[in-house]
Short mmCIF file of C-alpha atoms in Angstrom, two decimals:
data_model
loop_
_atom_site.label_atom_id
_atom_site.label_comp_id
_atom_site.label_asym_id
_atom_site.label_seq_id
_atom_site.Cartn_x
_atom_site.Cartn_y
_atom_site.Cartn_z
CA UNK G 1 -109.97 131.00 24.51
CA UNK G 2 -109.69 131.07 28.30
CA UNK G 3 -106.82 129.30 30.03
CA UNK G 4 -107.18 126.81 32.87
CA UNK G 5 -105.64 128.36 36.00
CA UNK G 6 -104.52 131.30 33.83
CA UNK G 7 -101.88 128.95 32.44
CA UNK G 8 -102.96 125.77 30.63
CA UNK G 9 -104.86 125.11 27.45
CA UNK G 10 -107.94 123.22 28.73
CA UNK G 11 -107.96 120.88 25.73
CA UNK G 12 -104.19 120.32 25.56
CA UNK G 13 -102.89 120.65 29.14
CA UNK G 14 -99.29 120.10 28.07
CA UNK G 15 -99.52 123.48 26.28
CA UNK G 16 -98.92 126.37 28.64
CA UNK G 17 -98.76 130.12 28.23
CA UNK G 18 -96.80 131.72 31.04
CA UNK G 19 -97.22 135.23 32.37
CA UNK G 20 -100.47 135.78 30.45
CA UNK G 21 -101.86 137.90 33.25
CA UNK G 22 -101.10 141.56 33.72
CA UNK G 23 -100.87 143.88 36.70
CA UNK G 24 -98.70 141.40 38.56
CA UNK G 25 -95.35 141.15 40.33
CA UNK G 26 -93.81 138.88 37.68
CA UNK G 27 -91.07 137.00 39.51
CA UNK G 28 -93.08 135.07 42.13
CA UNK G 29 -96.04 134.79 39.75
CA UNK G 30 -94.11 133.11 36.95
CA UNK G 31 -91.99 131.06 39.36
CA UNK G 32 -95.06 129.39 40.85
CA UNK G 33 -96.64 128.96 37.41
CA UNK G 34 -93.52 127.17 36.16
CA UNK G 35 -93.44 124.90 39.22
CA UNK G 36 -97.12 124.07 38.78
CA UNK G 37 -96.62 123.28 35.09
CA UNK G 38 -93.55 121.17 35.84
CA UNK G 39 -95.53 119.10 38.31
CA UNK G 40 -98.38 118.69 35.80
CA UNK G 41 -95.90 117.36 33.23
CA UNK G 42 -94.28 115.04 35.79
CA UNK G 43 -97.69 113.68 36.78
CA UNK G 44 -97.43 114.96 40.35
CA UNK G 45 -100.52 117.14 39.83
CA UNK G 46 -103.48 115.35 38.31
CA UNK G 47 -105.89 117.56 36.44
CA UNK G 48 -109.60 117.03 36.06
CA UNK G 49 -111.05 115.97 32.75
CA UNK G 50 -111.17 118.30 29.76
CA UNK G 51 -114.76 119.42 30.36
CA UNK G 52 -113.97 120.33 33.98
CA UNK G 53 -110.90 122.29 32.87
CA UNK G 54 -112.92 124.16 30.24
CA UNK G 55 -115.63 125.04 32.75
CA UNK G 56 -113.04 126.24 35.30
CA UNK G 57 -111.26 128.32 32.64
CA UNK G 58 -114.51 129.91 31.49
CA UNK G 59 -115.49 130.63 35.08
CA UNK G 60 -112.27 132.59 35.62
CA UNK G 61 -113.21 134.92 32.79
CA UNK G 62 -116.92 134.93 33.65
CA UNK G 63 -116.09 136.15 37.16
CA UNK G 64 -114.64 139.24 35.49
CA UNK G 65 -117.53 139.63 33.02
CA UNK G 66 -118.08 143.27 33.98
CA UNK G 67 -114.71 144.13 32.41
CA UNK G 68 -113.77 144.28 28.73
CA UNK G 69 -112.02 141.07 27.61
CA UNK G 70 -108.58 142.67 27.46
CA UNK G 71 -108.79 143.49 31.19
CA UNK G 72 -110.04 140.12 32.44
CA UNK G 73 -106.54 138.81 32.97
CA UNK G 74 -105.60 141.62 35.31
CA UNK G 75 -104.72 140.01 38.60
CA UNK G 76 -103.71 142.89 40.87
CA UNK G 77 -104.21 141.66 44.47
CA UNK G 78 -105.72 138.34 43.34
CA UNK G 79 -102.24 137.23 42.28
CA UNK G 80 -101.12 136.56 45.85
CA UNK G 81 -103.74 133.92 46.74
CA UNK G 82 -103.13 132.47 43.25
CA UNK G 83 -99.38 132.22 43.97
CA UNK G 84 -100.02 130.63 47.36
CA UNK G 85 -102.45 128.15 45.78
CA UNK G 86 -99.94 127.19 43.06
CA UNK G 87 -97.26 126.70 45.71
CA UNK G 88 -99.56 124.44 47.76
CA UNK G 89 -100.40 122.34 44.68
CA UNK G 90 -96.65 121.80 44.27
CA UNK G 91 -96.23 120.74 47.88
CA UNK G 92 -94.46 123.95 48.85
CA UNK G 93 -95.25 125.19 52.31
CA UNK G 94 -94.45 128.86 52.51
CA UNK G 95 -92.35 129.45 55.61
CA UNK G 96 -94.38 132.41 56.61
CA UNK G 97 -97.64 132.99 54.80
CA UNK G 98 -97.70 136.45 56.33
CA UNK G 99 -94.97 137.30 53.83
CA UNK G 100 -97.41 136.76 50.95
CA UNK G 101 -100.00 138.92 52.72
CA UNK G 102 -97.38 141.60 53.34
CA UNK G 103 -96.26 141.44 49.69
CA UNK G 104 -99.89 141.98 48.69
CA UNK G 105 -100.09 144.99 51.00
CA UNK G 106 -96.80 146.39 49.66
CA UNK G 107 -97.98 145.86 46.08
CA UNK G 108 -101.17 147.77 46.91
CA UNK G 109 -99.24 150.64 48.57
CA UNK G 110 -96.94 150.97 45.54
CA UNK G 111 -99.90 150.88 43.12
CA UNK G 112 -101.66 153.65 45.04
CA UNK G 113 -98.45 155.68 45.20
CA UNK G 114 -98.01 155.23 41.43
CA UNK G 115 -101.56 156.43 40.78
CA UNK G 116 -101.12 159.51 42.99
CA UNK G 117 -97.62 160.39 41.88
CA UNK G 118 -96.75 158.74 38.53
CA UNK G 119 -93.62 160.83 37.93
CA UNK G 120 -92.02 160.24 41.31
CA UNK G 121 -93.23 156.88 42.68
CA UNK G 122 -90.15 155.05 41.39
CA UNK G 123 -87.95 157.15 43.63
CA UNK G 124 -89.59 155.66 46.72
CA UNK G 125 -87.70 152.71 48.18
CA UNK G 126 -89.10 150.10 50.53
CA UNK G 127 -87.47 147.60 52.82
CA UNK G 128 -89.13 144.19 53.22
CA UNK G 129 -88.33 141.89 56.12
CA UNK G 130 -88.89 138.28 55.10
CA UNK G 131 -90.21 136.26 57.98
CA UNK G 132 -91.81 139.08 59.91
CA UNK G 133 -94.04 140.14 57.02
CA UNK G 134 -93.25 143.81 57.61
CA UNK G 135 -92.14 146.53 55.25
CA UNK G 136 -91.42 150.21 55.49
CA UNK G 137 -90.02 153.18 53.66
CA UNK G 138 -86.28 153.57 53.39
CA UNK G 139 -85.47 157.10 54.38
CA UNK G 140 -82.81 158.78 52.38
#
């Protein structure tokens, strides 16, 4: 069964499954999921009715219909707008939204490096400057 917002059971929205998605940077992803779920439980975020939640959950999987079911929860670069959206639902204004864009770019660079050089990509270190949204290689 598909999950509403990749997180909630559409029929029982107090039942959540965290970190269901794959191909993600887990720490910000799960952090914003937990905050969203907390605010649902506290009544700060009001959800639509059950039918609307079911339709939205099915749409998430339908949008990936060209992929086998086991790959439909791969987020890759879609995780960053999802994180930003969860943060906004919780009333969190990201200090510099360029940071999320830069994290997406860094994630993409690392993924490409991993694909090209799977045995050595972990030896590459990056420096990320929060606030400026810039990153670069650490020479060493």
